[in-house]
Amino acid sequence: GDRRTVLGTGPWAINDSDTVLARFALVAGESLAAITDAAESAQAAFPAPTGFDTGLVQTEILPGGFWGANRGDGTGFVFDGTNGLFEGQFIASVTANETFGIPYAGDNNGWVATSEPTQATPPDGFESAFTVTFASDDGALSVTQLAYANTGDPYVFFDYTLTNTSGGPLDEVYAGLFADWDIDDAGDDIGNYIDESQVLFASDLDAPLPFFGVAAGLSNEQPLSGIAFDVTGGGQEDEVFGSLTTFDELPFGGADRRMMISSGAYSLADGASATVTFFVVAGEDREAIAANAAAAQSILVDVEETTLAGTSALHSAFPNPLSASTTLGFTLPEATDVRLDVYD
């Protein structure tokens, strides 16, 4: 018949004077396969994909970073109707004088975009994923960021795959996730740390608002290398490197807390890669963010333990760091004798 079709999206929650962007594409093709290819091509051409209803919505991804709504780019990390994120940034270093992703350094932050953000195939058990690649401005590192989440979950995961493109070995690579949480009055934010789930979080001293945090995956190949509550910005590479490799004491009193949790050191031969996982998390109070971070950590272990049929894999130690014991898991395509060597 005379087909008159409508494709809709929504519902949108739009405050007075706010703006949202809805994208559609008209496509054609000479067959079902051709129009399917055309539609996929159109999807890939969208330069700014939207993401997760709760959590990080990547409407704007800068090299190495994701940004909060109160900075004007993207919608940050939203939990229970509150966006606590002013800026988020991935930071890495290969030496004390070669640190990339310096907060608030603008175009001189050390990362150079090498791809546009695109939708990606999410890991098993997740609804949405986005990927983007960037490189250090000295050519030493190439980084692929994969962000993934489920609608409604109070956390968003980030896998960073670091590849050595320096032409020689890199023996001390550190990686960290930075977040400047501004919760109500930024000057009243207080920081704290929960060792069991390796989550660094901020809350407001006075207002009954959610708690927001960053955490390192317990299944990372290397342990924590630092927790920092007040990371300097604007280009001081050696000071940011110090934050990557130093364990701060818990801060006293409220301030504008700019925090980072980091992992290392990773040793990479030329052309070799390593993946480090971080996540952002929120909760109604301290107990809730602790429980949510622990739940996220257990999900990461489940993701890592999923291995393609017919392949072998040695999984990272969990927990890491450890106290009395840890678990070393491995997957084999078929039953066989195994020798596992463990080194200090």
Short mmCIF file of C-alpha atoms in Angstrom, two decimals:
data_model
loop_
_atom_site.label_atom_id
_atom_site.label_comp_id
_atom_site.label_asym_id
_atom_site.label_seq_id
_atom_site.Cartn_x
_atom_site.Cartn_y
_atom_site.Cartn_z
CA GLY A 1 0.00 0.00 0.00
CA ASP A 2 0.90 3.66 0.33
CA ARG A 3 3.31 3.26 3.24
CA ARG A 4 3.68 6.30 5.49
CA THR A 5 6.25 5.43 8.15
CA VAL A 6 7.37 7.16 11.31
CA LEU A 7 10.48 6.41 13.38
CA GLY A 8 10.48 8.06 16.79
CA THR A 9 12.86 8.57 19.71
CA GLY A 10 12.18 9.62 23.27
CA PRO A 11 10.97 10.50 25.77
CA TRP A 12 13.23 13.52 26.31
CA ALA A 13 13.43 15.41 29.60
CA ILE A 14 14.10 19.02 28.60
CA ASN A 15 14.35 21.80 31.15
CA ASP A 16 13.30 25.33 30.24
CA SER A 17 15.76 26.88 27.73
CA ASP A 18 17.73 23.62 27.44
CA THR A 19 18.44 21.94 24.10
CA VAL A 20 18.64 18.32 22.99
CA LEU A 21 19.76 16.88 19.66
CA ALA A 22 17.87 14.10 17.86
CA ARG A 23 19.42 12.63 14.70
CA PHE A 24 17.73 10.73 11.89
CA ALA A 25 18.94 9.66 8.47
CA LEU A 26 17.18 9.01 5.16
CA VAL A 27 18.77 6.02 3.42
CA ALA A 28 18.23 4.02 0.25
CA GLY A 29 19.59 0.89 -1.44
CA GLU A 30 18.81 -1.47 -4.26
CA SER A 31 18.29 -4.43 -1.91
CA LEU A 32 17.73 -5.25 1.75
CA ALA A 33 21.47 -5.90 2.17
CA ALA A 34 22.33 -2.62 0.44
CA ILE A 35 19.99 -0.47 2.52
CA THR A 36 21.23 -2.22 5.68
CA ASP A 37 24.80 -1.32 4.71
CA ALA A 38 23.70 2.26 3.99
CA ALA A 39 22.02 2.54 7.40
CA GLU A 40 25.12 1.21 9.20
CA SER A 41 27.28 3.65 7.26
CA ALA A 42 25.00 6.52 8.28
CA GLN A 43 25.17 5.45 11.93
CA ALA A 44 28.98 5.40 11.80
CA ALA A 45 28.99 8.90 10.28
CA PHE A 46 27.31 10.45 13.31
CA PRO A 47 30.26 12.26 14.96
CA ALA A 48 28.74 12.50 18.44
CA PRO A 49 26.88 9.36 19.55
CA THR A 50 24.67 9.49 22.61
CA GLY A 51 25.03 6.84 25.24
CA PHE A 52 23.68 5.82 28.60
CA ASP A 53 20.47 7.10 30.17
CA THR A 54 22.07 6.90 33.60
CA GLY A 55 25.75 7.58 33.95
CA LEU A 56 28.10 8.96 31.38
CA VAL A 57 26.51 10.16 28.15
CA GLN A 58 29.29 10.71 25.64
CA THR A 59 27.87 13.48 23.52
CA GLU A 60 31.32 15.05 23.44
CA ILE A 61 34.59 13.15 23.80
CA LEU A 62 37.86 15.03 23.78
CA PRO A 63 41.18 13.22 23.38
CA GLY A 64 41.60 11.22 26.55
CA GLY A 65 38.68 12.81 28.34
CA PHE A 66 34.99 13.08 29.05
CA TRP A 67 33.42 16.27 30.28
CA GLY A 68 30.70 17.49 32.62
CA ALA A 69 27.62 19.44 31.66
CA ASN A 70 28.62 22.47 33.71
CA ARG A 71 31.57 22.81 31.33
CA GLY A 72 29.21 22.91 28.39
CA ASP A 73 30.41 19.78 26.54
CA GLY A 74 28.45 16.58 27.05
CA THR A 75 26.26 15.63 29.96
CA GLY A 76 28.81 14.28 32.37
CA PHE A 77 28.03 11.59 34.93
CA VAL A 78 24.45 11.81 36.16
CA PHE A 79 23.10 9.92 39.15
CA ASP A 80 19.69 10.43 40.76
CA GLY A 81 19.23 13.59 38.68
CA THR A 82 22.51 15.14 39.81
CA ASN A 83 25.51 15.67 37.54
CA GLY A 84 28.52 15.74 39.85
CA LEU A 85 31.20 15.86 37.15
CA PHE A 86 33.07 18.99 36.15
CA GLU A 87 35.79 17.22 34.20
CA GLY A 88 37.02 13.69 33.66
CA GLN A 89 40.33 12.77 32.05
CA PHE A 90 42.54 9.77 31.36
CA ILE A 91 46.15 10.41 32.38
CA ALA A 92 49.20 8.32 31.55
CA SER A 93 52.95 8.72 31.80
CA VAL A 94 56.07 7.00 30.48
CA THR A 95 58.52 9.10 32.55
CA ALA A 96 58.20 11.88 35.11
CA ASN A 97 58.69 14.41 32.30
CA GLU A 98 56.38 12.68 29.81
CA THR A 99 52.89 12.78 31.27
CA PHE A 100 49.83 12.99 29.02
CA GLY A 101 46.30 14.13 29.79
CA ILE A 102 47.21 17.09 32.01
CA PRO A 103 43.96 18.52 33.45
CA TYR A 104 42.97 22.01 32.32
CA ALA A 105 45.87 22.30 29.88
CA GLY A 106 43.55 22.76 26.89
CA ASP A 107 44.94 21.64 23.55
CA ASN A 108 48.34 21.20 25.20
CA ASN A 109 47.20 18.36 27.46
CA GLY A 110 49.41 15.83 25.65
CA TRP A 111 46.75 13.77 23.85
CA VAL A 112 46.06 13.94 20.11
CA ALA A 113 42.82 12.52 18.68
CA THR A 114 43.31 9.75 16.12
CA SER A 115 39.65 8.74 15.62
CA GLU A 116 36.13 10.03 16.07
CA PRO A 117 34.04 8.47 18.86
CA THR A 118 31.87 5.66 17.52
CA GLN A 119 29.42 3.13 18.83
CA ALA A 120 31.07 -0.21 19.59
CA THR A 121 30.03 -3.76 20.34
CA PRO A 122 29.63 -3.90 24.14
CA PRO A 123 31.07 -6.73 26.23
CA ASP A 124 28.69 -9.57 27.06
CA GLY A 125 26.03 -8.46 29.52
CA PHE A 126 26.18 -4.75 28.58
CA GLU A 127 23.78 -2.70 26.48
CA SER A 128 25.89 0.15 25.14
CA ALA A 129 29.51 0.90 24.35
CA PHE A 130 31.53 3.64 22.69
CA THR A 131 35.13 3.73 21.59
CA VAL A 132 37.64 6.42 20.67
CA THR A 133 41.38 6.38 20.06
CA PHE A 134 44.05 8.96 20.83
CA ALA A 135 47.82 9.11 21.04
CA SER A 136 50.48 10.90 23.06
CA ASP A 137 51.86 13.93 21.26
CA ASP A 138 55.40 12.48 21.38
CA GLY A 139 54.36 9.27 19.63
CA ALA A 140 55.16 7.02 22.59
CA LEU A 141 51.66 5.68 23.29
CA SER A 142 48.49 4.88 21.39
CA VAL A 143 45.38 4.50 23.55
CA THR A 144 41.98 3.01 22.77
CA GLN A 145 39.18 3.89 25.20
CA LEU A 146 36.16 1.59 25.41
CA ALA A 147 33.34 2.90 27.62
CA TYR A 148 30.43 0.59 28.40
CA ALA A 149 27.41 0.49 30.70
CA ASN A 150 23.84 -0.62 31.24
CA THR A 151 20.93 1.78 31.47
CA GLY A 152 20.14 2.55 35.09
CA ASP A 153 23.36 1.21 36.60
CA PRO A 154 25.21 3.60 38.95
CA TYR A 155 28.58 3.01 37.23
CA VAL A 156 30.26 3.28 33.83
CA PHE A 157 33.35 1.24 32.92
CA PHE A 158 36.40 2.34 30.93
CA ASP A 159 38.91 -0.04 29.38
CA TYR A 160 42.08 1.69 28.23
CA THR A 161 44.32 -0.36 25.94
CA LEU A 162 47.79 1.19 25.88
CA THR A 163 50.08 0.25 22.99
CA ASN A 164 53.78 1.07 22.93
CA THR A 165 54.48 2.97 19.69
CA SER A 166 57.76 4.51 20.83
CA GLY A 167 60.08 2.25 18.87
CA GLY A 168 61.72 0.92 22.04
CA PRO A 169 60.78 -0.56 25.43
CA LEU A 170 58.72 1.39 27.96
CA ASP A 171 59.50 0.07 31.44
CA GLU A 172 57.41 2.30 33.73
CA VAL A 173 54.05 3.21 32.25
CA TYR A 174 51.45 4.51 34.72
CA ALA A 175 47.77 5.10 34.02
CA GLY A 176 45.14 6.98 36.02
CA LEU A 177 41.55 8.19 35.86
CA PHE A 178 41.05 11.79 36.99
CA ALA A 179 37.75 13.35 38.03
CA ASP A 180 36.99 16.83 39.28
CA TRP A 181 33.71 16.34 41.12
CA ASP A 182 31.76 19.54 41.81
CA ILE A 183 28.92 18.57 44.12
CA ASP A 184 26.75 21.56 44.98
CA ASP A 185 29.37 24.04 46.26
CA ALA A 186 32.68 22.72 44.90
CA GLY A 187 34.56 24.38 47.76
CA ASP A 188 32.71 22.21 50.27
CA ASP A 189 33.60 18.85 48.73
CA ILE A 190 35.30 16.29 50.95
CA GLY A 191 37.26 13.27 49.75
CA ASN A 192 37.50 9.75 51.13
CA TYR A 193 38.74 6.30 50.12
CA ILE A 194 37.45 2.73 50.54
CA ASP A 195 40.32 0.28 50.30
CA GLU A 196 38.24 -2.89 49.90
CA SER A 197 36.87 -1.81 46.52
CA GLN A 198 39.59 0.73 45.65
CA VAL A 199 37.14 3.58 45.20
CA LEU A 200 38.09 7.21 45.72
CA PHE A 201 35.02 9.40 46.21
CA ALA A 202 33.78 12.89 46.94
CA SER A 203 30.75 14.15 48.80
CA ASP A 204 29.41 17.52 49.90
CA LEU A 205 29.89 18.48 53.53
CA ASP A 206 26.47 20.04 53.93
CA ALA A 207 24.00 19.15 51.18
CA PRO A 208 22.18 15.78 51.06
CA LEU A 209 23.47 15.02 47.55
CA PRO A 210 24.86 11.79 46.02
CA PHE A 211 28.42 10.60 46.43
CA PHE A 212 30.58 10.30 43.28
CA GLY A 213 33.80 8.36 42.82
CA VAL A 214 36.48 6.84 40.59
CA ALA A 215 37.88 3.34 41.04
CA ALA A 216 40.51 1.04 39.55
CA GLY A 217 39.57 -2.47 38.52
CA LEU A 218 40.75 -5.03 41.07
CA SER A 219 41.56 -7.34 38.15
CA ASN A 220 44.09 -4.95 36.59
CA GLU A 221 47.42 -6.58 35.79
CA GLN A 222 49.28 -4.11 38.00
CA PRO A 223 48.27 -2.88 41.47
CA LEU A 224 47.42 0.63 42.55
CA SER A 225 50.27 3.09 42.18
CA GLY A 226 48.61 6.12 43.72
CA ILE A 227 45.52 7.85 45.08
CA ALA A 228 45.40 11.64 44.94
CA PHE A 229 42.80 14.04 46.24
CA ASP A 230 44.16 17.31 44.88
CA VAL A 231 45.71 16.93 41.43
CA THR A 232 47.25 20.04 39.99
CA GLY A 233 46.48 21.08 36.43
CA GLY A 234 47.62 23.47 33.77
CA GLY A 235 50.74 21.69 32.55
CA GLN A 236 52.90 20.74 35.54
CA GLU A 237 53.85 17.28 34.24
CA ASP A 238 56.16 16.31 37.10
CA GLU A 239 53.51 17.17 39.71
CA VAL A 240 50.82 15.16 37.90
CA PHE A 241 53.31 12.29 37.60
CA GLY A 242 53.77 12.54 41.37
CA SER A 243 50.02 12.09 41.79
CA LEU A 244 50.14 8.95 39.62
CA THR A 245 52.76 7.40 41.91
CA THR A 246 51.88 8.70 45.41
CA PHE A 247 49.34 7.63 48.04
CA ASP A 248 47.86 10.76 49.61
CA GLU A 249 46.60 10.88 53.16
CA LEU A 250 42.86 11.45 53.53
CA PRO A 251 42.23 15.20 53.25
CA PHE A 252 41.05 17.23 56.20
CA GLY A 253 38.17 19.63 55.61
CA GLY A 254 36.27 20.62 52.50
CA ALA A 255 37.81 21.98 49.29
CA ASP A 256 37.53 21.69 45.53
CA ARG A 257 38.73 18.07 45.37
CA ARG A 258 40.34 16.98 42.08
CA MET A 259 41.02 13.29 42.52
CA MET A 260 42.76 10.52 40.62
CA ILE A 261 43.29 6.80 41.13
CA SER A 262 46.12 5.14 39.21
CA SER A 263 47.68 1.78 38.36
CA GLY A 264 51.21 0.75 37.41
CA ALA A 265 53.90 0.32 36.53
CA TYR A 266 53.30 -1.47 33.21
CA SER A 267 56.27 -2.72 31.22
CA LEU A 268 55.66 -2.70 27.46
CA ALA A 269 57.97 -3.96 24.76
CA ASP A 270 57.84 -2.09 21.45
CA GLY A 271 54.46 -2.80 19.86
CA ALA A 272 53.10 -4.54 22.98
CA SER A 273 49.81 -3.60 24.65
CA ALA A 274 48.25 -3.70 28.10
CA THR A 275 44.69 -2.94 29.20
CA VAL A 276 43.82 -1.13 32.42
CA THR A 277 40.24 -0.73 33.63
CA PHE A 278 38.69 2.09 35.66
CA PHE A 279 35.13 3.07 36.41
CA VAL A 280 33.10 5.99 37.70
CA VAL A 281 30.47 5.20 40.32
CA ALA A 282 27.85 6.95 42.45
CA GLY A 283 25.58 6.23 45.39
CA GLU A 284 23.10 7.91 47.70
CA ASP A 285 25.53 7.84 50.64
CA ARG A 286 28.80 6.26 51.75
CA GLU A 287 27.29 2.83 52.30
CA ALA A 288 25.59 2.90 48.91
CA ILE A 289 28.66 3.95 46.94
CA ALA A 290 30.69 1.28 48.75
CA ALA A 291 28.11 -1.37 47.80
CA ASN A 292 27.88 -0.10 44.21
CA ALA A 293 31.66 -0.10 43.81
CA ALA A 294 31.86 -3.66 45.15
CA ALA A 295 29.14 -4.74 42.72
CA ALA A 296 31.03 -3.11 39.83
CA GLN A 297 34.23 -4.91 40.83
CA SER A 298 32.45 -8.28 40.79
CA ILE A 299 31.08 -7.50 37.32
CA LEU A 300 34.58 -6.75 36.06
CA VAL A 301 35.80 -10.12 37.29
CA ASP A 302 32.87 -11.84 35.54
CA VAL A 303 33.69 -9.98 32.31
CA GLU A 304 37.33 -10.99 32.48
CA GLU A 305 36.48 -14.62 33.15
CA THR A 306 34.48 -14.80 29.89
CA THR A 307 36.78 -16.32 27.26
CA LEU A 308 36.05 -17.24 23.64
CA ALA A 309 35.61 -20.94 22.99
CA GLY A 310 38.70 -22.60 21.60
CA THR A 311 41.16 -20.13 23.15
CA SER A 312 43.49 -20.14 26.14
CA ALA A 313 43.65 -17.33 28.67
CA LEU A 314 45.38 -16.57 31.95
CA HIS A 315 43.19 -14.23 34.01
CA SER A 316 44.54 -11.56 36.32
CA ALA A 317 44.85 -12.17 40.03
CA PHE A 318 41.78 -11.30 42.10
CA PRO A 319 41.94 -9.56 44.49
CA ASN A 320 45.00 -7.50 43.61
CA PRO A 321 46.57 -6.22 45.83
CA LEU A 322 46.06 -9.20 48.15
CA SER A 323 46.43 -9.87 51.85
CA ALA A 324 46.13 -13.55 52.77
CA SER A 325 45.25 -15.09 49.39
CA THR A 326 44.37 -14.42 45.78
CA THR A 327 42.83 -16.39 42.91
CA LEU A 328 44.63 -17.06 39.62
CA GLY A 329 42.17 -18.35 37.03
CA PHE A 330 42.90 -19.74 33.59
CA THR A 331 40.83 -21.06 30.71
CA LEU A 332 41.83 -23.84 28.29
CA PRO A 333 40.18 -25.01 25.05
CA GLU A 334 40.47 -28.63 26.25
CA ALA A 335 41.64 -30.59 29.29
CA THR A 336 45.42 -30.92 29.50
CA ASP A 337 48.31 -30.85 31.98
CA VAL A 338 49.27 -27.36 33.13
CA ARG A 339 52.24 -25.84 34.95
CA LEU A 340 51.67 -22.39 36.44
CA ASP A 341 54.73 -20.43 37.57
CA VAL A 342 54.19 -17.56 40.03
CA TYR A 343 56.91 -14.94 40.51
CA ASP A 344 57.37 -12.24 43.13
#
